[in-house]
Every structure is written in structure tokens, then in C-alpha cells.
XYZ file of C-alpha atoms in Angstrom:
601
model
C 0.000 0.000 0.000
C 0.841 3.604 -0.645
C 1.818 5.726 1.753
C 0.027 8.842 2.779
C 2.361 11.453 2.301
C 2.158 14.049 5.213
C 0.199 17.054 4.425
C 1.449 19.197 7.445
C 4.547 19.417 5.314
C 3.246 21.336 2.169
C 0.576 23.324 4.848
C 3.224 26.273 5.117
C 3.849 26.306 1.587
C 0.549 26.575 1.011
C -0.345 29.380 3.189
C 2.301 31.367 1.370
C 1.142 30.977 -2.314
C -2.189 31.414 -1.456
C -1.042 34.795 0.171
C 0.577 35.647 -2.812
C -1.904 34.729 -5.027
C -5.099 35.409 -3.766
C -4.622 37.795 -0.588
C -2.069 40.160 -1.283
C -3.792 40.793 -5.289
C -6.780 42.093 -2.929
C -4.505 44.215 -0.683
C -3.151 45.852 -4.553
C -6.770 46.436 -5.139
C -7.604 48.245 -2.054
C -4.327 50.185 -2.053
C -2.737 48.657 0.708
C 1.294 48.026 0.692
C 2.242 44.286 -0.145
C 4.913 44.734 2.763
C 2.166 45.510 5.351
C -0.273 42.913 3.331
C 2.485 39.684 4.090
C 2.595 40.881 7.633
C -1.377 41.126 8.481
C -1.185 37.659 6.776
C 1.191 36.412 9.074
C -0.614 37.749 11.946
C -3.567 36.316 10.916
C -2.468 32.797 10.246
C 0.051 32.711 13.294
C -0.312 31.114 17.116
C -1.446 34.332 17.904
C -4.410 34.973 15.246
C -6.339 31.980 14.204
C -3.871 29.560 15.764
C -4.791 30.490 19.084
C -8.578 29.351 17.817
C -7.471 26.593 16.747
C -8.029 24.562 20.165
C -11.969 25.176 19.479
C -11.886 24.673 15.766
C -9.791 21.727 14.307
C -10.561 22.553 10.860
C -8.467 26.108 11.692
C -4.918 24.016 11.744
C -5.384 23.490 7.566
C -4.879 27.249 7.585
C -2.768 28.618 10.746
C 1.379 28.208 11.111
C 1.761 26.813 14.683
C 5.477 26.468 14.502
C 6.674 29.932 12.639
C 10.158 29.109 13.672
C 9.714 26.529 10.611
C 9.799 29.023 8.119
C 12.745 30.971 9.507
C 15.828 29.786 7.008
C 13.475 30.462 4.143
C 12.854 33.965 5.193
C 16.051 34.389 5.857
C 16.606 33.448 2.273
C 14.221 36.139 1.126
C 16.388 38.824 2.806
C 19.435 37.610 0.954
C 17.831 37.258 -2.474
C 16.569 41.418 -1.458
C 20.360 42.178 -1.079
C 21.512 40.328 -3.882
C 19.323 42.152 -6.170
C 20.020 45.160 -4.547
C 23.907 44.444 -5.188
C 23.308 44.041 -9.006
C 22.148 47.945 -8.972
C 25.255 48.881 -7.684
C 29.160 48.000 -8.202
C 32.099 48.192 -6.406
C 33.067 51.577 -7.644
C 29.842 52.809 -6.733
C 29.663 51.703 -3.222
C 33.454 53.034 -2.809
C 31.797 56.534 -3.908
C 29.168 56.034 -0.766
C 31.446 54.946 1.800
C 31.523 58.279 3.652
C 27.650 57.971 4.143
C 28.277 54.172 4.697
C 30.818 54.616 7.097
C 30.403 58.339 8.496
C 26.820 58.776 8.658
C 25.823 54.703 9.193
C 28.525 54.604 11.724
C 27.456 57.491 13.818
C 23.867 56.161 13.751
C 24.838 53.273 14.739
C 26.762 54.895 17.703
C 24.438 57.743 18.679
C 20.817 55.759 18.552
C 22.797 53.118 20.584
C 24.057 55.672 23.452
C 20.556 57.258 23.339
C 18.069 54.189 23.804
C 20.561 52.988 26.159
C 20.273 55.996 28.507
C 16.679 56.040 28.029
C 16.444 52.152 28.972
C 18.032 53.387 32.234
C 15.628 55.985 32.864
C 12.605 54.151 32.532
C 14.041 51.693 35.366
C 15.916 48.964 33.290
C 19.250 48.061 34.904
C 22.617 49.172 32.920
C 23.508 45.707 31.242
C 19.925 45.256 30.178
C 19.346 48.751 28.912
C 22.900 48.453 26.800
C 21.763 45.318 25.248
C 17.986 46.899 24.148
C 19.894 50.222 23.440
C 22.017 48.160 20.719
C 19.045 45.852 19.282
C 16.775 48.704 18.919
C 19.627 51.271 17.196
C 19.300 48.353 14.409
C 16.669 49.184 11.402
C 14.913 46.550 9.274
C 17.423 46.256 5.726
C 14.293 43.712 4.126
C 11.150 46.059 5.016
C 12.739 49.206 4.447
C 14.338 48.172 0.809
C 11.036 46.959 0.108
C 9.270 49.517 0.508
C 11.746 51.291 -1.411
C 11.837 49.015 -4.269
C 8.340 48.960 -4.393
C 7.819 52.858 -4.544
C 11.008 52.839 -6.649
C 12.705 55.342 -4.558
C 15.579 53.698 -4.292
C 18.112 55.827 -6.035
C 16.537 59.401 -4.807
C 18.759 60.335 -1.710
C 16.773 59.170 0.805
C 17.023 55.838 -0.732
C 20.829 56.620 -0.709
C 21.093 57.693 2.834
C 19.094 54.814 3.936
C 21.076 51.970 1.958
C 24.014 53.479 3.565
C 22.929 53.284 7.175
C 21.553 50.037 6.454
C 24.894 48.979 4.767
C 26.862 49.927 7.814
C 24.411 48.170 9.771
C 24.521 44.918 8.822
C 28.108 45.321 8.721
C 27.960 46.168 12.523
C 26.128 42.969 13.410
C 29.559 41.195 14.631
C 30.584 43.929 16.199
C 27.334 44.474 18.290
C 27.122 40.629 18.730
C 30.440 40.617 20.741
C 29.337 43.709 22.613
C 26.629 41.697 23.918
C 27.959 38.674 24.522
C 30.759 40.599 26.784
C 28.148 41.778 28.854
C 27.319 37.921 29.877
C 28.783 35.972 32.420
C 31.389 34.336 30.318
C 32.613 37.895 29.577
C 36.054 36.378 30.360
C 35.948 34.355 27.245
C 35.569 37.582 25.007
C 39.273 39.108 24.760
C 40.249 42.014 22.726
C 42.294 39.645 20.234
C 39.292 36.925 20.306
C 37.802 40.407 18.525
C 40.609 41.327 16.495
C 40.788 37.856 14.919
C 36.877 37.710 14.420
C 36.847 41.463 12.711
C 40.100 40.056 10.638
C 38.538 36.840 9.301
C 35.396 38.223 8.153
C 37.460 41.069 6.518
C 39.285 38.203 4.832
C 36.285 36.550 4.366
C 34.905 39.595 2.029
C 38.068 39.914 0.380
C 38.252 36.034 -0.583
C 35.022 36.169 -2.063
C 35.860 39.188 -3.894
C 38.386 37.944 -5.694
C 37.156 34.692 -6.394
C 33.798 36.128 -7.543
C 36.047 37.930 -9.904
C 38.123 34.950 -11.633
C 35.199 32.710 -11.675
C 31.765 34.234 -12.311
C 32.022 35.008 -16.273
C 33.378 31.456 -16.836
C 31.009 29.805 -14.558
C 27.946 31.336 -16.326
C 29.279 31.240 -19.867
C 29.620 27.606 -19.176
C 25.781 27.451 -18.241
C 24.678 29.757 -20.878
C 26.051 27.651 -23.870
C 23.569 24.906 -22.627
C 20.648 26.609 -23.909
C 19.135 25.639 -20.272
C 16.730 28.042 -18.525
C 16.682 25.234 -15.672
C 20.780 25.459 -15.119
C 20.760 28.987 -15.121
C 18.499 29.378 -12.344
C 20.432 27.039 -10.562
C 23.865 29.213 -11.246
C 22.090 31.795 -9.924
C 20.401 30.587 -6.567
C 24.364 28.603 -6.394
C 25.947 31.946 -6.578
C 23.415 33.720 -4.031
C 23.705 31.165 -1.057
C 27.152 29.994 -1.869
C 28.522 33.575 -1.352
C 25.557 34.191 1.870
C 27.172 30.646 3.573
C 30.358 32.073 2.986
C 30.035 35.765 5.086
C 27.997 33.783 7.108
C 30.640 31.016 8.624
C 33.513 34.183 8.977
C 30.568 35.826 11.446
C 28.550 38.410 9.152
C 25.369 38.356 7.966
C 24.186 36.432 5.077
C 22.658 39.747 3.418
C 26.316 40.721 3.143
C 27.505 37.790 1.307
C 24.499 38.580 -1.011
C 25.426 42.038 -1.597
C 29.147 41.142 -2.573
C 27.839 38.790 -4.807
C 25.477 40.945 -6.401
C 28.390 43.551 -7.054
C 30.605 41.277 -8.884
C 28.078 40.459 -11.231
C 27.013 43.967 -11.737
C 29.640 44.837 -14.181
C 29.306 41.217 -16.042
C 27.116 40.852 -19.142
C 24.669 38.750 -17.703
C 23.446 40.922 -15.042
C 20.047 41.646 -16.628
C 19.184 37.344 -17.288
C 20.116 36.910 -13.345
C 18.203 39.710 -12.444
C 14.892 38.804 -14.390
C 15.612 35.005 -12.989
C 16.408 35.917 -9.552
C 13.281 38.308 -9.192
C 10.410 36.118 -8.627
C 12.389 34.346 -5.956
C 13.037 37.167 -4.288
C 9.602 38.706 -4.497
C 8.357 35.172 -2.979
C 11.026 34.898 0.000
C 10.850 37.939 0.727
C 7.152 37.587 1.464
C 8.218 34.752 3.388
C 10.134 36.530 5.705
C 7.726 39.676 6.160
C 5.288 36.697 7.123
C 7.585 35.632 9.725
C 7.520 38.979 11.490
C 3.674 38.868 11.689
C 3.575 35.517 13.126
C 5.560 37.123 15.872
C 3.351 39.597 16.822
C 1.324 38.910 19.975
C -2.188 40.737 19.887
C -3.364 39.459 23.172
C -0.185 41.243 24.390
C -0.729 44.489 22.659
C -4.669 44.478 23.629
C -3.358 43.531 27.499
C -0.615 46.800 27.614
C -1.956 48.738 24.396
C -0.623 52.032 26.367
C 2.444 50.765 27.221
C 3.771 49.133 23.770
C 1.741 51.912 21.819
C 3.920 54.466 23.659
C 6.935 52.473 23.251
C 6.342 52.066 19.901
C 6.026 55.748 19.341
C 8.858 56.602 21.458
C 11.409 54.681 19.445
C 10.683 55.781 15.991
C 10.867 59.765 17.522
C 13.480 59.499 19.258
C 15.517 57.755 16.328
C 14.033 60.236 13.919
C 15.699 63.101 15.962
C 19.015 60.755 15.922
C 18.916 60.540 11.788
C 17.386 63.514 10.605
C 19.693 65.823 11.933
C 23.222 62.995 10.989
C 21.525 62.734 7.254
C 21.042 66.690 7.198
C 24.612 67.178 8.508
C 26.078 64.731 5.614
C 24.445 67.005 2.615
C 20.602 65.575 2.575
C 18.180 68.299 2.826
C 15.615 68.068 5.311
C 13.132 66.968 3.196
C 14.708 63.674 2.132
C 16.248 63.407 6.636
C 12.861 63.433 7.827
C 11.962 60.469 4.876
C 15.365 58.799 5.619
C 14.314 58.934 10.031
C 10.892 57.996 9.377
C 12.338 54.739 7.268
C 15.080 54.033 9.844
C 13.053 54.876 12.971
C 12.119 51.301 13.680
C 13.449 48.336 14.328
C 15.252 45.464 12.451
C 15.190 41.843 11.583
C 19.089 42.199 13.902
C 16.756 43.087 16.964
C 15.370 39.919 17.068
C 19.225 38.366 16.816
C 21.006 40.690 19.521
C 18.119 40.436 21.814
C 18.203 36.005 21.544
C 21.889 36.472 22.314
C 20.657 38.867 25.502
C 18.564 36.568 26.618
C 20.574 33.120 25.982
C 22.987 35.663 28.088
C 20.392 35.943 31.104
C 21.136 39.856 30.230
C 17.407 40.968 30.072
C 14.391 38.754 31.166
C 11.787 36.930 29.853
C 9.198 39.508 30.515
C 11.357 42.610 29.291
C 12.631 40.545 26.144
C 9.309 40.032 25.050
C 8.102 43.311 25.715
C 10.846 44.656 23.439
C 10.590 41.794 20.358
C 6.718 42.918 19.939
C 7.562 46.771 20.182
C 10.335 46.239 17.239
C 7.487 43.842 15.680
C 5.270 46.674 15.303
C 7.139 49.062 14.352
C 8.771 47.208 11.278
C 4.981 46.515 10.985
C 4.159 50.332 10.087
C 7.261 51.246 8.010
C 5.154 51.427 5.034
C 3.131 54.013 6.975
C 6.132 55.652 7.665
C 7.138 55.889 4.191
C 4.025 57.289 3.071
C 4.122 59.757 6.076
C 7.636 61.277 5.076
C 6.567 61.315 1.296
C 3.507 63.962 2.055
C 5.896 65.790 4.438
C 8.533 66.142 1.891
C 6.754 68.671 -0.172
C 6.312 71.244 2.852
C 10.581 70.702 3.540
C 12.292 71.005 0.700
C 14.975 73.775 0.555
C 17.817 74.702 -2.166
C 20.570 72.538 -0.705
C 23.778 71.235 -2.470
C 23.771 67.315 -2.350
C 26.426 65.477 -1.236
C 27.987 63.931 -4.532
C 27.255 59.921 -3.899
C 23.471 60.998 -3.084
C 23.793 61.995 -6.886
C 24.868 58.927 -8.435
C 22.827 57.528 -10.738
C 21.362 54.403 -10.972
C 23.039 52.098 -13.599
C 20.387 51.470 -15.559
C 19.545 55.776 -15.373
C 20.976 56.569 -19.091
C 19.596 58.966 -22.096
C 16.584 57.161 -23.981
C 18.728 54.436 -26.257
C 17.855 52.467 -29.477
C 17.291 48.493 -28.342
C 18.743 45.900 -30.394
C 17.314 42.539 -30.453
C 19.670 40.150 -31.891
C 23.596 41.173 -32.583
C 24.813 38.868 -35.293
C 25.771 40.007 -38.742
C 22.413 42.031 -39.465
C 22.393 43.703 -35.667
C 26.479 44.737 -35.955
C 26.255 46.544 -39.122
C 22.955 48.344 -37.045
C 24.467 48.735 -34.210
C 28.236 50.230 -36.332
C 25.438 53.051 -38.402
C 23.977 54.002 -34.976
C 28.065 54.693 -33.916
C 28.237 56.480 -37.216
C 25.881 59.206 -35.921
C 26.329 59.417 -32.210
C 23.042 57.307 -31.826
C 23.387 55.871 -28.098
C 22.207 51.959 -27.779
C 22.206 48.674 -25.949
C 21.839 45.573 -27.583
C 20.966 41.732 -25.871
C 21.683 38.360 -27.390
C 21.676 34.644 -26.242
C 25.358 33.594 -27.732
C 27.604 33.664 -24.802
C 30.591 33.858 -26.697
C 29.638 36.529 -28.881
C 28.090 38.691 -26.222
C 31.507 37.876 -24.419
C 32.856 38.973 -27.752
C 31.602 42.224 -28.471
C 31.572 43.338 -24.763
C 35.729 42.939 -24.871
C 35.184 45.444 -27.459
C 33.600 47.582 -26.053
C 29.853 46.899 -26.631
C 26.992 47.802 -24.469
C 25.654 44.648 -25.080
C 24.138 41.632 -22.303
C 23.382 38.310 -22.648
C 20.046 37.224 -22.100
C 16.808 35.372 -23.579
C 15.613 38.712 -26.124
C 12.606 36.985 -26.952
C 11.043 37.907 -22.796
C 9.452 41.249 -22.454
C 10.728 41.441 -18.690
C 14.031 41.343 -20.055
C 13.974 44.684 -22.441
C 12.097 45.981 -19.120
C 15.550 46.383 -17.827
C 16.986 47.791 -20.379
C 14.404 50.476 -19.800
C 12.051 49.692 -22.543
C 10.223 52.428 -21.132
C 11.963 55.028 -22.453
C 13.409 53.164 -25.510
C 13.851 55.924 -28.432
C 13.083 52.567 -31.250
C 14.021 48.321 -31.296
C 15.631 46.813 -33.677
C 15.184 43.030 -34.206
C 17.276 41.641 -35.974
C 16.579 37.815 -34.950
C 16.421 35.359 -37.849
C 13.137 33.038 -35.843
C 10.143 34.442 -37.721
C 8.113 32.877 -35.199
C 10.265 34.331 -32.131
C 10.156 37.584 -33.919
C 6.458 37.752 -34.302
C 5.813 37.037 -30.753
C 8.525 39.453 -29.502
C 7.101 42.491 -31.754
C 3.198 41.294 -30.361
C 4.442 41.510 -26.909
C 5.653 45.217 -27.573
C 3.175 46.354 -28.831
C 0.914 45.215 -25.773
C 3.717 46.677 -23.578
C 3.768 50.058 -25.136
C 1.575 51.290 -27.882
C 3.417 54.495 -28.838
C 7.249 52.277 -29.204
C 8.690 53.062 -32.560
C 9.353 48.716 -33.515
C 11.775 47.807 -36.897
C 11.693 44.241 -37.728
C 13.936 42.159 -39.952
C 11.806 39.786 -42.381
C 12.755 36.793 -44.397
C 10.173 38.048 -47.020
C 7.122 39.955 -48.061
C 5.027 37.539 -46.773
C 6.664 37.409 -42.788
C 6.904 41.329 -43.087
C 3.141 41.401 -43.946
C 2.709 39.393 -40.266
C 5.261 41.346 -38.546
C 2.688 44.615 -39.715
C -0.274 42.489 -38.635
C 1.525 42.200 -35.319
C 2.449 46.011 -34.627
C 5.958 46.522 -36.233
C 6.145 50.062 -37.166
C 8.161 48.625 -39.889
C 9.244 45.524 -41.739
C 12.514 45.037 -43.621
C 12.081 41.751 -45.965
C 16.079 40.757 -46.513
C 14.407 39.235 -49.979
C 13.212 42.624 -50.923
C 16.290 44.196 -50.372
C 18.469 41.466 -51.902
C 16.855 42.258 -54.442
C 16.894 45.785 -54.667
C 20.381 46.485 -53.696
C 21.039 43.929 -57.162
C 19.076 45.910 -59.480
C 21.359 49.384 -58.272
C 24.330 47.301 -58.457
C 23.228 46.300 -62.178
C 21.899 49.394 -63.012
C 25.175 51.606 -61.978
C 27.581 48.993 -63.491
C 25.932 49.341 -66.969
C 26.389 53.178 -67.081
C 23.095 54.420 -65.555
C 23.589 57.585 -63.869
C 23.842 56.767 -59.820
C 21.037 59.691 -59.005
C 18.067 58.537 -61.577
C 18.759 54.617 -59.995
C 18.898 55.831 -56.692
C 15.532 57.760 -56.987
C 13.858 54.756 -59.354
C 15.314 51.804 -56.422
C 13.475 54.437 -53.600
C 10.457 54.790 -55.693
C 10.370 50.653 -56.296
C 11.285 49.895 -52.560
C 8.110 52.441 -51.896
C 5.722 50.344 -53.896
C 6.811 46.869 -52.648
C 6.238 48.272 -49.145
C 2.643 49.611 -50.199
C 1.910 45.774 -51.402
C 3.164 44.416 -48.264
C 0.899 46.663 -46.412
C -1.969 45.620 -48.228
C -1.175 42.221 -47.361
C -1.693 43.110 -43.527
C -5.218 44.650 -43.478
C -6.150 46.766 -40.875
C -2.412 48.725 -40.432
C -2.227 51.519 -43.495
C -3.370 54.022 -40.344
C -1.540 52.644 -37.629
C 2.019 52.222 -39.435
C 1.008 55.600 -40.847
C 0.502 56.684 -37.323
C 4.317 55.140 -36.265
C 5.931 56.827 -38.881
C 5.250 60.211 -38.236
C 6.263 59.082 -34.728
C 9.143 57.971 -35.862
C 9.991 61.243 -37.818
C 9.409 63.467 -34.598
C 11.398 61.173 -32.521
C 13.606 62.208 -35.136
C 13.516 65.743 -34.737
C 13.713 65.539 -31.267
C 16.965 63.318 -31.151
């Protein structure tokens, strides 16, 4: 007999696609943040929403999380996937632009919010060790929520999105440090010696370094290797390799996984298949990520908050103020206006996913008590829980703040992918070269994509701005900002690819100016059909270019053949027009698009 496989097993899994699927679609409808839609999810489905019914109402079990400590190493897989993609937006030249705000204004954060909440901890009657430890959890802000919510309102390269990368940066970056802090505090304090420190700081330093340079030897081999197979399935699985291999590795020298991520993300940055991982890696990332803001609403006790609403309300409150008057005036002080402070203290205000780490190690510590440890874990709960609110707070105050001030340079930097509108090219072989060399001829900026490793690897030693990737997936040209694409090229020889690609564009964006290669009148005719602005059959022009050549070599004049060839190329084009009913007014429509795109350029 069969056995019954057990269904406890897929019940999490289920819980979280049907959140994505079904719940948080609802949330878009009604306007509400996905970040804040995971979390009331994972409220509602955790030991203290439903779960806690669940004693009354067996059938509640199918559809609660009693064990949320189940799902923890796949949400913390969702905040490394969130840093990884965040790495492939920068590079390492970049982040060596930021490092004063990393490691000026993230450091003095770090140092100042610490000193503060500890010295209010005291005041309010905790003793000194227990006030240092909460002082140091709560000085940490939530990296996933906050990048989120900045990803999602694509804010992320404005410089409050700067500022609070950088702050974030240096935060995770502070976790060993902090870690040690606390664990000094304990009573095996003895065990904790300066040079037990020095050697921990030194091998994650190492650590970074290692995978730095290895990143750099190995990555373009590794996923040229994987590209040649034509396998969608073994690229994925370079990808996820490269994510947790380089996460594992930060991880066992003492840092974070996140920073791992990030390192890994930089290297391949500057590599040409940066847009492929990124379009692969996203809907992981948008998943786990929803994983882990899950987690943090499992964790949130209502019967607690209902019990001591004043209390935890006003603790709440009291943190994100009194970190807001830490990082507004820091951020103002290191070139941000006051505008884009308040937005970067509202963001930073409350408390991290680290919270929950350096107040475990407080308590494993018997530094802080059961009572005042939980206390603290639902306070940081909530307040990661309103960050959205936050966001949307500083947003509307902005307007009413902002001043004439000079910006400190790295606040400026744009994003990678922030260039002048460029012609696309689909497809660099022969046919997409000699485009791409006329659009060199007159100062016409591009980007071209293309599937052949080795020729991508090719051109790019030459100089190209050209990526490897599938060209035939609208998500991809996405990236390349299809959004503010001047005109595409494609140049592909798959009439079938090509008439799916040039459908696709058209649903994506009616007013795109779309040239096609055809094999012949007949695929131009369906390329028209489809939406291409226009069609070039290579038969047509085979053909044509051999009648000038003729023509000229017999003694014809070159100006009466060149008129009769564009008066002949004319007609054919009419013809093939016919052939597509339905598109005389739209292509007519394109072209005089096309001609003031002209103009404009």
C-alpha cells in the first residue's frame, strides 16, 4: 500500500502561495502596501491569530502556522535574495563613492541611537547591562522592510534611498561587532578578549576579500559555461548557487548572510549577464521575501498588545521619535536636505530583523528577562509593521521641507540602468552589428541583448553595451528600460520568435517606434499584422540592392537609380501593407512618430 504522504509538510507552503496569489492581489486592489499585506497575513495565520482558535476549531490548523520558527531559514533566504538584487544595482566603484555615508553617517547612527536608547532604557528603570543590550538591538533598522518599501515605490536611487542603503549597509556590517558587545556583557565575559575580537573582525574582513576575488576569476566562466547549454533550468540554478554559496560564505567568517548577497550581487554587476540573473532571480526574491515579512507577523502577539496597548503603543512611538531626531539631523549634517532626513528617520526609525538576533543572544545571556525581552521583540514587531506608513508619512511631508541645498555627490549617483533614452537591439549577429556600427556612425546611443555567450563575451571585450540574455522575454527589455526606448531593432532570424517578440511590444507600449527584420514579403506582412512600425524583408532588399548594383555597373547615372530603387522599394512596401489589413493608419501613425522622434533626437 501507498503511503500517505504528510500534508502538514506542504501546509506552510501553502499558506504562502495562497497569500501571494489570492490575498495580497486584494490588498493591490484596495491600495494597501504588499509589505504591510504579508505581515497582516502572518498575523492572521500565526499562534497568535487563528492559531490560538485553533483549540476550538480543528478545521483552523489546515490554515494557521503553529510552529513559525519553521519558516525561519526560508525567510532568511528572502532577505538575501533582497540584497543580492540590490547588489546588481550597484558596483564596487559605486559603493566606494558612498562609503563616507556608509561609514560616516551609518557609523554614527549606529553609535548615537545606541548611546541614546541605552540611557533612556536606564531611565525608565531597566538596569545598565539590560538597557545596553535593548539600546544596541533597537539602534538596528529593518534592511528587508525598508528596501522593500523602497523598491516597491522605486525610490531607491533618490537620496533618501541613498542615505538609507548606507545606514543600512553599515548596519549589517555592525552585526559582529554588536554581537560581541553583547555577549561581553554575559557571564562568560572572560571568554571575550580584545584579540578573540581582532581575529573575528580580521577573518570576516578576509572573508569579504576572498570572495571578492574569487567572484572575480570565476563568475564570467562559470555562467558562460551554463549559458552555452541553452538551459533556462541550469541557469536558475547558477544563480540561486551563486546567491547562497557567497551568503554561507560571510555567514561562517561571522557576518550576515545579506552581506555575502550584496558582494555577490556587485561582482556580477559589471558582467554581461546581469540583466538574465536579475529577471531570474526576481520572482524568488519577491516570494522569499514575502516569506520573511510573514515571519515577522507571526511574531506579533495581539493578546499582548490588547493587554498593555498604552504601554507598547507608547513604546512604539517613542522609538521611531526618538531615532528620527538621531537621523534627521546625521543625514542633514552629511548634505541631505531636510526633506529627504525626515523620509530617511521615518524609514530608519524602527526596528530590524538584527533586533530579534542581539536580543536572543541577551537573553541566551540571562542579560534581560523573559518579561522585558518580550516586551521589546513585539515593540520592534510593530514598528517594522508600520514602516510602510512611515514611508508614506515622510513622502507627504517632503513637499512642505524642501529647501535649495547642495547634495552630497554619492546621493547623486545615478542608478546604472539611469541613461539617455537608447535604441534596443534585439539580436547582434551580422544584421544587428552593421545596425548597431550606423547608430556609432551618428552618435546614436544603444544597448543591444543576445543569447550567444561567446559573442556577447565577444563584443563586450570590445567595447559593446551589449548583455546576454533570452531577447525573446518582455521582462528582459524591461531592464533595459524599454520604457523610455527611443526605437528596437530586431534583428533575430526566428520568424516565429520575432512575431511574438514584436506582439508583446506592442501590448507593452503602444506608442514604441518597432523595426523588424523579415525573411520576405510575406513574414513582413505578419510582422505589420503584429504592430511593427516597420518591416525590412532581406528578400526585398536582396533584391533591390542587385538591381542598383546592375543598373550603376551598366552606365546608368547613380542619381536617376537611386531615386527609381526608392520609388520601387516604396511600392513593394505599399503591397506588403496591403497584405496586412487593418495597419495603413496605424504604421502611418508610427511613422510620423518615428519622424518626430527624429527631430527631437
Amino acid at each position: 500500500m501507498e503511503a500517505v504522504p504528510d500534508i502538514s509538510l506542504y501546509k506552510v507552503s501553502l499558506i504562502v502561495l495562497g497569500a501571494a496569489g489570492v490575498v495580497i492581489p486584494l490588498f493591490h486592489r484596495l491600495q494597501v502596501s504588499s509589505v504591510l499585506g504579508f505581515m497582516l497575513v502572518g498575523m492572521a495565520v500565526g499562534p497568535f491569530g487563528f492559531g490560538a482558535l485553533a483549540e476550538h476549531y480543528s478545521w483552523l490548523t489546515a490554515v494557521t502556522i503553529d510552529t513559525p520558527h519553521a519558516i525561519q531559514p526560508i525567510a532568511d533566504l528572502g532577505v538575501t535574495l533582497l540584497l543580492f538584487m540590490i547588489g546588481l544595482e550597484l558596483s564596487f566603484e559605486r559603493l566606494w563613492l558612498m562609503r563616507r555615508l556608509v561609514f560616516g553617517l551609518g557609523a554614527l547612527q549606529v553609535t548615537v541611537s545606541a548611546s541614546v536608547l541605552t540611557g533612556t532604557g536606564v531611565l525608565l528603570g531597566l538596569s545598565a547591562t539590560s538597557a545596553i543590550v535593548v539600546g544596541i538591538a533597537l539602534a538596528m533598522s529593518s534592511t528587508a522592510v525598508v528596501l522593500q518599501v523602497l523598491s516597491e515605490e522605486k525610490r531607491l536611487h533618490t537620496p533618501a534611498g541613498r542615505g538609507s542603503f548606507s545606514i543600512l549597509l553599515f548596519q549589517d556590517l555592525a552585526v559582529v561587532p554588536a554581537l560581541f558587545a553583547v555577549s561581553a556583557l554575559g557571564p562568560n565575559a572572560l571568554a571575550f578578549s580584545a584579540a578573540g575580537f581582532g581575529i573575528a573582525i580580521a577573518q570576516a574582513l578576509l572573508a569579504v576579500a576572498g570572495i571578492a576575488a574569487l567572484g572575480r576569476l570565476v563568475l564570467r566562466p562559470l555562467f558562460r559555461s551554463v549559458a552555452r547549454t541553452r538551459s533556462t533550468e541550469l541557469f536558475v540554478a547558477a544563480c540561486l548557487f551563486v546567491v547562497i554559496a557567497s551568503a554561507l560564505a560571510t555567514a561562517a567568517a561571522g557576518l550576515s548572510m545579506a552581506v555575502g548577497a550584496l558582494i555577490g550581487g556587485l561582482l556580477l554587476a559589471v558582467t554581461e549577464y546581469r540583466r538574465q540573473v536579475e529577471i531570474t532571480i526576481e520572482p524568488f526574491k519577491g516570494l522569499l521575501v514575502g516569506v520573511f515579512l510573514i515571519s515577522i507577523g507571526l511574531g506579533l502577539d495581539i493578546h499582548t498588545l490588547i493587554a498593555h496597548p498604552i504601554a507598547i503603543l507608547g513604546a512604539a512611538c517613542g522609538l521611531i521619535i526618538v531615532k528620527l531626531l538621531v537621523v534627521a539631523p546625521l543625514a542633514r549634517a552629511f548634505g541631505l536636505p531636510w526633506a529627504h532626513s525626515m523620509q530617511t528617520g521615518l524609514l530608519l526609525g524602527p526596528g530590524g530583523e538584527f533586533s530579534f538576533v542581539i536580543l536572543t543572544v541577551g537573553g541566551s545571556e540571562a542579560l534581560l528577562n523573559q518579561a522585558e525581552g518580550g516586551f521589546v521583540l513585539i515593540v520592534t514587531a510593530l514598528t517594522m509593521a508600520v514602516i510602510p506608513l512611515l514611508s508614506t508619512l515622510g513622502q507627504r511631508l517632503a513637499p512642505r521641507l524642501i529647501t535649495k541645498t547642495p547634495l552630497d555627490p554619492a546621493l547623486l549617483l545615478p542608478s546604472i540602468q539611469d541613461v539617455a533614452p537608447r535604441v534596443i537591439v534585439a539580436g547582434f549577429g551580422r544584421v544587428g552589428q552593421i545596425v548597431a556600427a550606423m547608430l556609432e556612425v551618428h552618435t546614436v546611443p544603444y544597448v543591444a541583448i543576445d543569447s550567444n555567450p561567446d559573442l556577447v563575451a565577444n563584443q563586450r571585450s570590445r567595447g559593446r553595451p551589449i548583455y546576454y540574455g533570452d531577447m525573446t522575454r518582455v521582462e528582459l527589455l524591461r531592464r533595459l528600460h524599454l520604457e523610455t526606448a527611443r526605437a528596437l531593432v530586431i534583428t533575430m532570424d526566428d520568424p516565429d520568435a520575432a512575431h511574438r517578440l514584436v506582439a508583446g511590444l506592442r501590448a507593452e507600449r503602444q506608442e514604441l517606434l518597432i523595426i523588424a527584420r523579415a525573411r520576405d514579403a510575406q513574414h513582413a506582412a505578419q510582422l505589420y499584422k503584429s504592430g511593427a512600425s516597420d518591416a525590412v524583408p532581406e528578400t526585398v532588399e536582396a533584391s533591390l540592392q542587385l538591381s542598383e548594383a546592375v543598373l550603376v555597373d551598366i552606365g546608368i547615372a547613380m542619381g536617376p537609380v537611386i531615386a527609381s530603387i526608392h520609388q520601387k522599394r516604396t511600392e513593394l512596401q505599399a503591397e506588403i501593407r496591403a497584405m496586412a489589413p487593418g495597419t495603413d493608419g496605424r504604421s502611418l501613425s508610427r511613422r510620423r512618430l518615428r519622424d518626430a522622434l527624429q527631430k527631437r533626437g
